[in-house]
Coordinates of C-alpha atoms in Angstrom, one line a residue:
X11 CA 28.7 18.2 10.1
X12 CA 25.8 16.5 11.3
X13 CA 24.3 13.8 9.6
X14 CA 20.7 14.9 7.9
X15 CA 17.9 13.2 10.1
X16 CA 16.3 10.2 9.3
X17 CA 13.7 8.1 10.3
X18 CA 11.7 11.1 12.2
X19 CA 8.2 9.9 11.7
X20 CA 8.5 6.9 13.2
X21 CA 10.0 8.4 16.3
X22 CA 7.1 10.6 16.8
X23 CA 3.2 9.9 16.9
X24 CA 3.3 9.3 13.0
X25 CA 5.2 6.0 13.6
X26 CA 2.1 5.0 15.2
X27 CA 0.4 2.5 12.3
X28 CA 3.9 0.7 12.0
X29 CA 4.2 0.0 16.1
X30 CA 0.3 -0.5 16.4
X31 CA 1.2 -3.8 14.4
X32 CA 4.1 -4.6 17.2
X33 CA 7.0 -3.7 15.2
X34 CA 9.5 -2.1 17.5
X35 CA 12.7 -3.2 19.3
X36 CA 16.8 -3.8 18.5
X37 CA 16.6 -0.4 20.4
X38 CA 15.2 1.7 17.6
X39 CA 14.4 4.9 18.9
X40 CA 10.7 5.9 19.1
X41 CA 9.4 2.6 20.4
X42 CA 9.8 0.1 22.8
X43 CA 13.7 -0.9 23.3
X44 CA 13.2 -4.6 22.7
X45 CA 9.9 -6.5 20.5
X46 CA 10.6 -8.5 17.3
X47 CA 12.8 -6.5 15.5
X48 CA 15.4 -7.8 18.5
X49 CA 14.8 -11.1 16.2
X50 CA 14.5 -9.9 12.7
X51 CA 13.9 -6.8 10.4
X52 CA 12.9 -9.2 7.6
X53 CA 16.3 -9.4 6.0
X54 CA 16.5 -11.8 2.9
X55 CA 12.4 -11.6 2.4
X56 CA 11.0 -10.5 -0.8
X57 CA 7.7 -8.5 -0.8
X58 CA 6.1 -8.0 -3.9
X59 CA 4.2 -4.9 -4.2
X60 CA 1.2 -4.4 -6.7
X61 CA 0.4 -1.0 -6.8
X62 CA 0.8 2.0 -8.9
X63 CA 4.4 1.7 -8.7
X64 CA 7.5 3.2 -6.5
X65 CA 9.7 6.4 -6.7
X66 CA 12.6 4.4 -7.1
X67 CA 14.5 7.3 -6.1
X68 CA 13.1 8.0 -2.6
X69 CA 15.6 7.4 0.2
X70 CA 13.0 5.3 1.9
X71 CA 12.6 2.9 -0.8
X72 CA 15.5 2.7 -3.1
X73 CA 17.7 0.9 -0.3
X74 CA 15.4 -2.1 -0.2
X75 CA 14.4 -1.9 -4.2
X76 CA 15.4 -4.9 -6.2
X77 CA 12.8 -5.2 -9.2
X78 CA 10.8 -2.6 -11.4
X79 CA 8.3 -3.6 -13.8
X80 CA 5.0 -2.4 -15.1
X81 CA 2.1 -4.9 -16.7
X82 CA 0.3 -1.6 -17.5
X83 CA -0.5 -1.6 -20.9
X84 CA -1.4 1.8 -22.5
X85 CA -2.7 0.4 -25.6
X86 CA -5.6 -1.2 -23.6
X87 CA -6.2 1.3 -21.5
X88 CA -4.6 4.8 -22.0
X89 CA -4.2 7.8 -19.9
X90 CA -2.9 11.0 -20.1
X91 CA -1.9 11.3 -16.6
X92 CA 0.7 8.6 -16.2
X93 CA 3.4 7.1 -18.8
X94 CA 3.0 3.5 -17.5
X95 CA 6.6 3.4 -16.7
X96 CA 7.3 1.4 -13.5
X97 CA 7.8 4.9 -11.6
X98 CA 5.2 6.2 -9.6
X99 CA 2.9 8.6 -10.9
X100 CA 0.5 8.5 -8.3
X101 CA 1.9 8.5 -5.0
X102 CA -0.3 5.3 -3.6
X103 CA 2.1 2.5 -4.4
X104 CA 5.3 4.2 -2.7
X105 CA 3.1 4.9 0.3
X106 CA 2.2 1.4 0.4
X107 CA 5.6 0.4 -0.3
X108 CA 6.8 2.3 2.5
X109 CA 4.5 0.9 4.9
X110 CA 5.5 -2.9 4.4
X111 CA 9.2 -2.4 4.0
X112 CA 10.3 1.5 4.3
X113 CA 14.3 1.3 5.1
X114 CA 15.7 2.0 8.6
X115 CA 18.9 4.0 9.6
X116 CA 21.4 6.7 8.5
X117 CA 20.8 7.6 5.0
X118 CA 17.4 6.7 4.6
X119 CA 14.4 8.6 5.1
X120 CA 11.8 10.1 7.1
X121 CA 9.9 6.7 7.8
X122 CA 10.3 3.4 8.9
X123 CA 8.4 0.1 7.5
X124 CA 7.0 -2.8 9.5
X125 CA 10.2 -5.1 7.6
X126 CA 12.8 -2.4 7.1
X127 CA 15.3 -5.2 6.0
X128 CA 13.0 -6.6 3.4
X129 CA 13.6 -6.3 -0.4
X130 CA 10.7 -4.9 -2.2
X131 CA 9.4 -5.8 -5.9
X132 CA 7.9 -2.9 -7.7
X133 CA 5.3 -4.5 -9.8
X134 CA 3.1 -1.7 -11.2
X135 CA -0.8 -2.6 -11.9
X136 CA -2.4 0.5 -11.8
X137 CA -1.8 4.1 -13.4
X138 CA -3.3 7.6 -12.6
X139 CA -6.3 8.3 -14.5
X140 CA -8.1 11.5 -15.0
X141 CA -11.3 12.6 -12.7
X142 CA -14.3 12.7 -15.0
X143 CA -15.5 16.3 -15.9
X144 CA -16.9 18.0 -19.0
X145 CA -15.2 21.4 -17.8
X146 CA -12.0 21.0 -16.0
X147 CA -8.7 21.1 -18.0
X148 CA -6.7 18.0 -18.4
X149 CA -4.5 19.3 -15.8
X150 CA -6.9 19.7 -13.1
X151 CA -8.5 16.2 -14.0
X152 CA -5.7 14.6 -13.7
X153 CA -4.4 16.3 -10.5
X154 CA -7.8 15.1 -8.9
X155 CA -7.3 11.5 -10.5
X156 CA -7.1 8.3 -9.0
X157 CA -4.9 5.1 -9.5
X158 CA -6.8 2.4 -11.6
X159 CA -5.8 -0.4 -14.0
X160 CA -7.3 -3.5 -15.8
X161 CA -7.8 -6.6 -13.4
X162 CA -6.0 -8.8 -16.0
X163 CA -2.8 -6.5 -15.2
X164 CA -3.1 -7.7 -11.4
X165 CA -3.4 -11.3 -13.1
X166 CA -0.3 -11.1 -14.7
X167 CA 1.6 -9.0 -11.5
X168 CA 0.6 -11.8 -9.3
X169 CA 2.2 -14.5 -12.0
X170 CA 5.6 -11.9 -12.2
X171 CA 5.7 -12.3 -8.3
X172 CA 5.6 -15.9 -8.3
X173 CA 7.9 -15.7 -11.1
X174 CA 10.6 -13.3 -9.3
X175 CA 10.5 -15.4 -6.6
X176 CA 8.5 -13.2 -3.9
X177 CA 8.0 -14.4 -0.6
X178 CA 5.0 -12.4 0.1
X179 CA 2.2 -10.1 -2.1
X180 CA 0.8 -7.1 -1.4
X181 CA -2.4 -6.0 -3.1
X182 CA -3.7 -2.6 -2.0
X183 CA -6.1 -3.2 -5.1
X184 CA -9.6 -4.3 -5.7
X185 CA -13.0 -4.9 -7.5
X186 CA -16.2 -6.0 -5.7
X187 CA -17.9 -9.0 -8.1
X188 CA -21.1 -10.2 -8.1
X189 CA -21.2 -14.4 -8.2
X190 CA -24.6 -14.1 -9.7
X191 CA -23.5 -12.9 -13.0
X192 CA -21.5 -15.1 -15.3
X193 CA -18.9 -12.0 -15.3
X194 CA -18.4 -12.1 -11.8
X195 CA -18.0 -15.9 -11.2
X196 CA -15.5 -15.9 -14.1
X197 CA -13.3 -13.2 -12.4
X198 CA -13.4 -15.3 -9.3
X199 CA -12.1 -18.3 -11.0
X200 CA -9.8 -16.6 -12.7
X201 CA -8.4 -14.7 -9.6
X202 CA -8.6 -18.3 -8.1
X203 CA -6.4 -19.9 -10.4
X204 CA -3.6 -17.6 -9.9
X205 CA -3.4 -16.8 -6.5
X206 CA -3.9 -20.9 -5.8
X207 CA -0.5 -21.1 -7.8
X208 CA 0.9 -18.4 -5.8
X209 CA -0.2 -20.1 -2.4
X210 CA 1.4 -23.5 -4.2
X211 CA 4.8 -21.8 -3.9
X212 CA 4.6 -21.0 -0.7
X213 CA 3.8 -16.8 -1.3
X214 CA 1.9 -15.5 1.5
X215 CA -0.9 -13.2 -0.4
X216 CA -2.3 -10.1 1.5
X217 CA -5.3 -8.0 0.0
X218 CA -6.8 -5.0 1.5
X219 CA -10.4 -5.9 2.0
X220 CA -11.7 -2.3 0.2
X221 CA -13.3 1.1 1.5
X222 CA -16.8 0.9 0.4
X223 CA -18.2 0.4 4.1
X224 CA -19.9 -2.9 2.7
X225 CA -21.0 -5.9 4.7
X226 CA -19.4 -8.9 2.7
X227 CA -20.8 -11.6 5.0
X228 CA -23.6 -12.2 1.9
X229 CA -21.7 -14.8 -0.2
X230 CA -23.3 -13.4 -3.5
X231 CA -20.7 -10.4 -3.4
X232 CA -16.8 -11.1 -3.2
X233 CA -14.0 -8.5 -2.8
X234 CA -11.6 -9.4 -5.6
X235 CA -8.5 -10.4 -4.9
X236 CA -8.9 -10.0 -1.0
X237 CA -11.6 -13.0 -1.2
X238 CA -9.8 -15.2 -3.4
X239 CA -8.3 -18.5 -3.0
X240 CA -5.4 -18.6 -0.4
X241 CA -5.5 -14.7 0.0
X242 CA -5.6 -13.1 3.6
X243 CA -7.9 -10.3 3.5
X244 CA -7.2 -6.9 5.7
X245 CA -9.9 -5.0 7.2
X246 CA -9.1 -1.1 8.6
X247 CA -8.6 -0.4 12.1
X248 CA -8.2 2.9 14.0
X249 CA -5.4 4.2 15.9
X250 CA -5.9 4.3 19.6
X251 CA -4.3 7.5 20.0
X252 CA -6.4 9.3 18.1
X253 CA -9.9 7.9 18.2
X254 CA -12.4 8.0 15.1
X255 CA -14.4 11.3 15.0
X256 CA -15.7 12.2 11.9
X257 CA -17.3 15.6 13.2
X258 CA -15.8 19.0 11.5
X259 CA -13.1 20.1 14.0
X260 CA -12.8 17.4 15.7
X261 CA -9.1 16.7 17.4
X262 CA -7.5 13.7 18.3
X263 CA -8.0 12.2 21.7
X264 CA -7.3 8.6 22.5
X265 CA -10.2 5.9 22.7
X266 CA -10.7 2.2 21.4
X267 CA -9.7 0.8 18.2
X268 CA -12.8 0.1 16.3
X269 CA -13.3 -1.0 12.8
X270 CA -12.6 2.3 10.4
X271 CA -16.4 3.3 9.0
X272 CA -15.3 3.1 5.4
X273 CA -13.8 -0.4 5.7
X274 CA -15.6 -3.5 4.2
X275 CA -16.4 -5.8 6.7
X276 CA -18.4 -9.2 7.4
X277 CA -15.4 -11.2 5.2
X278 CA -14.5 -14.9 6.7
X279 CA -11.3 -15.5 8.5
X280 CA -10.0 -11.7 7.7
X281 CA -8.0 -9.9 10.0
X282 CA -7.4 -6.2 10.5
X283 CA -4.5 -3.5 10.5
X284 CA -4.3 0.1 10.8
X285 CA -5.7 1.7 8.2
X286 CA -6.9 5.6 9.9
X287 CA -9.3 7.5 10.0
X288 CA -10.3 11.0 11.2
X289 CA -9.6 13.3 12.8
X290 CA -6.1 14.3 10.6
X291 CA -3.1 15.7 12.6
X292 CA -1.2 18.5 11.5
X293 CA 2.3 17.1 10.4
X294 CA 3.8 17.1 13.8
X295 CA 1.0 16.3 15.4
X296 CA -0.8 12.9 16.3
X297 CA -3.0 11.7 13.8
X298 CA -5.9 9.5 13.0
X299 CA -4.5 8.9 9.2
X300 CA -0.9 6.8 8.6
X301 CA 1.9 8.8 7.0
X302 CA 4.1 7.3 4.8
X303 CA 6.1 7.9 1.8
X304 CA 5.4 9.2 -1.5
X305 CA 6.3 10.3 -4.9
X306 CA 8.1 13.1 -6.2
X307 CA 7.1 11.7 -9.9
X308 CA 9.8 11.0 -12.6
X309 CA 13.3 12.3 -11.5
X310 CA 14.2 15.7 -13.1
X311 CA 10.3 17.1 -13.8
X312 CA 8.1 19.5 -12.6
X313 CA 4.5 18.9 -11.6
X314 CA 2.2 18.4 -14.2
X315 CA 0.4 15.8 -17.1
X316 CA 3.5 13.9 -19.1
X317 CA 2.5 15.6 -22.0
X318 CA 6.4 15.8 -22.4
X319 CA 9.7 14.8 -20.9
X320 CA 9.8 17.4 -18.4
X321 CA 6.6 16.8 -16.9
X322 CA 5.1 14.2 -14.9
X323 CA 2.9 13.8 -11.8
X324 CA 3.6 12.5 -8.2
X325 CA 1.5 12.3 -4.6
X326 CA -2.0 12.1 -4.9
X327 CA -3.2 16.0 -5.7
X328 CA 0.0 17.7 -3.5
X329 CA 2.2 17.7 -6.4
X330 CA 5.7 16.2 -6.1
X331 CA 5.6 15.1 -2.2
X332 CA 7.8 13.1 -0.6
X333 CA 5.8 12.3 2.2
X334 CA 1.8 12.0 2.9
X335 CA -0.8 10.9 5.2
X336 CA -3.5 9.1 3.8
X337 CA -6.0 6.4 4.8
X338 CA -8.0 3.2 4.1
X339 CA -7.3 -0.7 3.6
X340 CA -4.9 0.3 1.5
X341 CA -2.6 0.9 4.4
X342 CA -3.9 -1.9 6.2
X343 CA -2.5 -4.7 3.7
X344 CA 1.0 -3.9 3.3
X345 CA 1.1 -3.3 7.0
X346 CA -0.1 -7.0 7.3
X347 CA 2.6 -7.9 4.5
X348 CA 5.4 -6.7 6.4
X349 CA 4.1 -8.5 9.5
X350 CA 4.1 -11.5 7.2
X351 CA 7.3 -10.9 6.2
X352 CA 8.7 -10.9 9.8
X353 CA 7.5 -14.3 10.2
X354 CA 8.8 -16.0 7.2
X355 CA 12.3 -14.3 8.0
X356 CA 12.1 -15.4 11.6
X357 CA 10.5 -19.0 10.7
X358 CA 11.7 -19.8 7.0
X359 CA 10.9 -23.1 7.5
X360 CA 6.5 -22.3 8.2
X361 CA 4.0 -22.7 5.6

């Protein structure tokens, strides 16, 4: 019998985001035969993913997963769309985790992350929340819902990452703070305290710059945690194999790498990594979007709000789907986090 296929999306154009940040080599099919993976694939480095959880049974996640915990407190912020457990019921966290450290080789899934031998620490700080509507059913509101959470959960999640000896923290979360207000200044101070503690523990913190298209060169406004003390902010760039074009009916043609239209920008000392943009290609074509793993919800359930033990939600609005194409600075941050993990593995003495 032939073994089931694996790493298929890396060996096609879908692997472009991972390859674009320079991750290839060690004779892995689909990219140049030699490159950073000749030296290391990230083994021994621990990447904390602070997000909506991960699908712990996903073949691209399970081989590298060492920690599953949740800071979601539904007594403080209840949701009928998510049970608050570490299992991803949104898809967002599984997608980001797979970009940082999706597993490689036989017996795994269809994608490869930037640091495919790194260890994943799942720290859930977001949950699926229902979309606002006065007429839609709860099922429809949950299906079209988004990942959300309290910033206090993110602060606790960073503390968890320190406690569990993370080397890198990937934060595809954020909110804009107005420093002219007491709330905004207080929030900045709270994040600065915990991110500085993480940096002092020799942890690399990487956070998405945000998707509001804002020019954040005005120091009154900050994206947090991306602009917290010791955090590396990551803006979104586009795919040179599929130049940005948001016109209806457009198709992929090669073009320059640009700042994605939605990306916040103007953050001092920020870097950029692939976040994707329009046009979207089909499943077997070049695409401007970023493909990664997604969530099939809780094991042994069917798609739907978790009103009972037989139902859960999974991959965005796609049901229980194992893979997805999406875009945003949420992709940029884990790709950069994976690159940081490779550097840490190759140079453990660097600070």
